Structures are given as C-alpha cells and as structure tokens.
Amino acid sequence: METTEDYIRQGINPGGYYKAIWCRDASYILRDWFLAGHAEAVMRELMFIWSHQIAAGREKIIYGRGSPEMRYLSQVATSETEKRFEGALPTTIFHGFSEVYGQDPDIDSTALMISATSWILNAYLKAGLVSAPQLSYITESLEARISRTVSDPSTVIDFVLPRMLKGVDYLVGRDIDGDGLLEQGHNEDWMDTVLRSGKIVYSQACWILALSNLSSLLAELGKDEDANRIMALANRSVKAVEEKLWLEEEGTYIDLQEEHHIGGPYKTLTQDVVFYMIAVTENTTSDILSVHKDRKKEPASPEFTKHASSTLDAIKARIWKEKWPLVTEVELKTTGPWVLHPNEYHNHTFWPWITGAEMLARSRLRRFEECDHLLSILIQGEHSDNNSMLAFYEWVDSITGRGNGAFPFRTGISSIRLAIIDILANMQRTISSP
C-alpha cells in the first residue's frame, strides 16, 4: 500500500495522459484519499467537482462525441439542452468547459460521485469531525466556501447536499418507463466504446450505490423523511433488477439491451455486473468499510445471495479466460467511435480497475481464495522491459500480457487499494467470528 501512495496523491485525474477530471474516476480516488488521511484535500476537491454540476448558463458544455446518433460529432449544448441535462455531472471537467461524452449524461458519473461524496461526509459526521450544517454560508461565493472548508467542513455539506439531491432528481428522470430501472443510450457508461444501450446492470448498480449512501448521510443529518424516500428508491431498483435483469437460464445478471442497440450480442456477460453485488451489500454487515448507523434498509434476501453466488460462478466460468479475468465474455463485433481490434481497450481485455471491483464483490461474499487469485495476477510484472506491476496499467492485452493505456492509472490503483482494505478486514472479522 505504501508503494502506491505517491501515485495516488498526484491528482484526482485518472493519471498518465489523462489530464482532465473524470467524475467517475475521481469517486474512487477521493475515497482512497480519505481513507489514507487526506481529508482536507478531499473536501476541497468535492467542492470543486460539484461546482461543475450542469445548470443552464453555468459553463460551456459540449456533448455527443461518443454518440452514434450524433455521428460521433461534438456539439455545444444549447440552453434547452443544458436544461435537459440539469442536475447531472459531466463526464469530464476540462479547463474552461465540461464534456458530456454521449448524447445524454452518463449515469455512472453522477451516481458514483453521489455515492462517494455521501460516504465521505457520513464518515466525517460519524467521527465527530464536523457537525451538521447550519446553512449559514448560503450567500458566500464558492471561493469563500472552499477557503472555509479546513476550519469548518460543514460548509461542504451545505454546498453539496442540495446538489446531490438535484442529481437524484435528474437520475430519477432516466427511468423512462417507470419500472425502477434507468435507461441509457449508446456509450453512456465507463465502457464508452462498447455501444451498450438499454437497461445496463452496471448502471443500475451505480444508481443503487448512490441512493444507499445518500440515504445514510441524510439519516445521519436527521433528515429521516428524505432518507426513507431515497432508500425506498434503492429498494425498488433492487427489486426491479431481480425481476428483470436476472436470467435463470444463464445463472447470472445480464444487461437488457434495447432492440436498436448496435454493439455486441444481446446476452454478453460483462465483468462490471459485479458492481451490483457491491451495491446490494453496501452499508450491510458485508460492507466492512460501512460507517453508517442502522436504518431502514431491507437486508439482502436469500434469493439475492443465491443469485450473487451464481453470478460470480458464471463470471469465473465464462469471463476468466485462462488466467485473465476479461471485461467482456466474447470479442465484440462492433465498437465506436473507435474501431477496436480484439484484445484492444474495451474489447476482450483485462482491466485492473474492474478487477479491483470484482475482488471487492467476492470479498463481500467471503470468497477470499478467489480474491487472492485475482490479486496475484494484479501484482505480476508486465511482459515488457518495463516490467511494472499490471495493477499500474489502464488495461492489459490478454494475449501478449503487455500493459497499455494510461500509466500509472490512478483509478485502477485506488480500486485495488479499496478492495484490499475490505478483504483484509473481512478476513479478520471472519477469523474472529465464533
């Protein structure tokens, strides 16, 4: 862990050639920073990111670069488009403007930042480091609020809480047919070349994580009515996933793709379904990092436990190719905006970032031997003269074993660090249990 500390502290951008801030990536890095004791820096970055929440006339927004419906061409958002996006976080924050990569804001960028922000602030409250906000600085400028965060972190809660609630309102609107599942268009998630469209398990998991952690924060602030309302949304989404995205004949959760989607096969299993196991076990006894008091959260059902175990078995059988856990079960036939060859980027490759999440999911279900196996792969040397650990790379070619993409990739490093903390603590608790 000490070896990777210097890499993590260099910024909240993903690292390597990525110089801007990706909100989904920052959610991992900031939680890692917080657990490493860098709370003051975390508070400042949270203020900065949430100051870029989309609102009409706030800043220049470009969108559409990843959308086949827009012919993969960026456009400057009009005031009407900005109103349609209002409440979402952008995919990426650049100097002077922000970008929404798809035709609409991706679900995970907003949801994962709500989740991470709520978790961090709740930890602050539980530790007695900050009292509930008094809303006394509502008229101050952003610069004044940021300067005040060190001496009075309640300012952060005052600033971000209404913005997170706006984010929830935006995401609720992505449930187009009212069935409890959010819909997305092509490339509106982290795998932004795979052309997924429809009801994606990973995106539902990010949404459930956001609701679970925000509900906990609201409960800690004494806002029980809001907390229960938000938790009811989470429970409804979990029920919808179990009813609509569990395929008994496949023994796993599978994305429900729209008929018009143009990506790979409809029943392609992807490694990121593990996020659903993480989401359902968040803030339960399976979540060793939970800092939350008891509240009205429905416990994981025996049905979920059975489905989750079956899904992890399916991933091991269908996605672990020889020694590598890959992000897609099969080679993709169509990708965009970039045409990806097999074993390139998102096309049938090994991603340390998502493998860190798989380790976390397996830890939550006490499958420690599999966690150990995955970690042993991550700490291997890369097959080139560089010979750095695979964990430091954005992605790895499963044929050659060569690391590719951004290096060092902070998102992946943080994901793995968070998983290791969870695994070690869960193992200790298992040993200590009578």
PDB file of C-alpha atoms in Angstrom, residues 23-25 27-28 106-113 181-182 184 187-192 196 198-210 241 245 253-256 269-279 327 353-354 357 411:
ATOM      1  CA  CYS A  23     -16.063  12.305 -12.332  1.00  0.00           C
ATOM      2  CA  ARG A  24     -16.456   8.518 -12.165  1.00  0.00           C
ATOM      3  CA  ASP A  25     -12.709   8.052 -11.726  1.00  0.00           C
ATOM      4  CA  SER A  27     -15.070   8.961  -6.985  1.00  0.00           C
ATOM      5  CA  TYR A  28     -12.582   6.116  -6.416  1.00  0.00           C
ATOM      6  CA  ASP A 106     -23.758   9.001 -18.360  1.00  0.00           C
ATOM      7  CA  ILE A 107     -25.451   7.577 -15.289  1.00  0.00           C
ATOM      8  CA  ASP A 108     -22.315   6.385 -13.532  1.00  0.00           C
ATOM      9  CA  SER A 109     -20.501   9.746 -13.385  1.00  0.00           C
ATOM     10  CA  THR A 110     -23.292  11.358 -11.392  1.00  0.00           C
ATOM     11  CA  ALA A 111     -24.229   8.287  -9.371  1.00  0.00           C
ATOM     12  CA  LEU A 112     -20.709   7.320  -8.297  1.00  0.00           C
ATOM     13  CA  MET A 113     -19.925  10.874  -7.192  1.00  0.00           C
ATOM     14  CA  LEU A 181     -34.571   0.687 -13.922  1.00  0.00           C
ATOM     15  CA  LEU A 182     -32.672   3.553 -15.554  1.00  0.00           C
ATOM     16  CA  GLN A 184     -29.178   4.804 -21.137  1.00  0.00           C
ATOM     17  CA  ASN A 187     -21.702   4.691 -24.738  1.00  0.00           C
ATOM     18  CA  GLU A 188     -23.206   6.368 -21.681  1.00  0.00           C
ATOM     19  CA  ASP A 189     -21.092   4.447 -19.151  1.00  0.00           C
ATOM     20  CA  TRP A 190     -17.417   3.666 -18.463  1.00  0.00           C
ATOM     21  CA  MET A 191     -17.171   1.252 -21.416  1.00  0.00           C
ATOM     22  CA  ASP A 192     -17.641   4.117 -23.808  1.00  0.00           C
ATOM     23  CA  ARG A 196     -24.364  -0.599 -24.821  1.00  0.00           C
ATOM     24  CA  GLY A 198     -30.825  -0.033 -22.611  1.00  0.00           C
ATOM     25  CA  LYS A 199     -31.022  -1.254 -19.016  1.00  0.00           C
ATOM     26  CA  ILE A 200     -27.442  -1.992 -18.022  1.00  0.00           C
ATOM     27  CA  VAL A 201     -26.718  -3.887 -14.789  1.00  0.00           C
ATOM     28  CA  TYR A 202     -23.617  -1.804 -14.031  1.00  0.00           C
ATOM     29  CA  SER A 203     -25.524   1.469 -14.314  1.00  0.00           C
ATOM     30  CA  GLN A 204     -28.318   0.207 -12.048  1.00  0.00           C
ATOM     31  CA  ALA A 205     -25.650  -0.742  -9.504  1.00  0.00           C
ATOM     32  CA  CYS A 206     -24.139   2.739  -9.575  1.00  0.00           C
ATOM     33  CA  TRP A 207     -27.622   4.193  -9.038  1.00  0.00           C
ATOM     34  CA  ILE A 208     -28.292   1.880  -6.076  1.00  0.00           C
ATOM     35  CA  LEU A 209     -24.913   2.783  -4.548  1.00  0.00           C
ATOM     36  CA  ALA A 210     -25.758   6.478  -4.832  1.00  0.00           C
ATOM     37  CA  VAL A 241     -33.047  -5.799 -11.150  1.00  0.00           C
ATOM     38  CA  LEU A 245     -32.137  -8.467 -15.223  1.00  0.00           C
ATOM     39  CA  TYR A 253     -27.471 -10.953 -14.202  1.00  0.00           C
ATOM     40  CA  ILE A 254     -27.425  -9.756 -17.817  1.00  0.00           C
ATOM     41  CA  ASP A 255     -27.951  -6.365 -19.455  1.00  0.00           C
ATOM     42  CA  LEU A 256     -31.326  -5.835 -21.108  1.00  0.00           C
ATOM     43  CA  LEU A 269     -21.800 -11.191 -19.889  1.00  0.00           C
ATOM     44  CA  THR A 270     -19.590  -8.318 -18.742  1.00  0.00           C
ATOM     45  CA  GLN A 271     -17.297  -8.219 -15.730  1.00  0.00           C
ATOM     46  CA  ASP A 272     -18.835  -4.996 -14.422  1.00  0.00           C
ATOM     47  CA  VAL A 273     -22.010  -6.785 -13.280  1.00  0.00           C
ATOM     48  CA  VAL A 274     -20.005  -7.323 -10.061  1.00  0.00           C
ATOM     49  CA  PHE A 275     -20.934  -3.751  -9.127  1.00  0.00           C
ATOM     50  CA  TYR A 276     -24.445  -4.973  -8.389  1.00  0.00           C
ATOM     51  CA  MET A 277     -23.122  -7.312  -5.686  1.00  0.00           C
ATOM     52  CA  ILE A 278     -21.214  -4.376  -4.204  1.00  0.00           C
ATOM     53  CA  ALA A 279     -24.274  -2.133  -4.343  1.00  0.00           C
ATOM     54  CA  VAL A 327     -14.164  -7.220 -19.216  1.00  0.00           C
ATOM     55  CA  TRP A 353      -9.719  -1.215 -12.294  1.00  0.00           C
ATOM     56  CA  ILE A 354     -12.723  -3.509 -12.777  1.00  0.00           C
ATOM     57  CA  ALA A 357     -14.175  -4.149  -8.091  1.00  0.00           C
ATOM     58  CA  THR A 411      -8.377   4.829 -10.916  1.00  0.00           C
TER      59      THR A 411
END
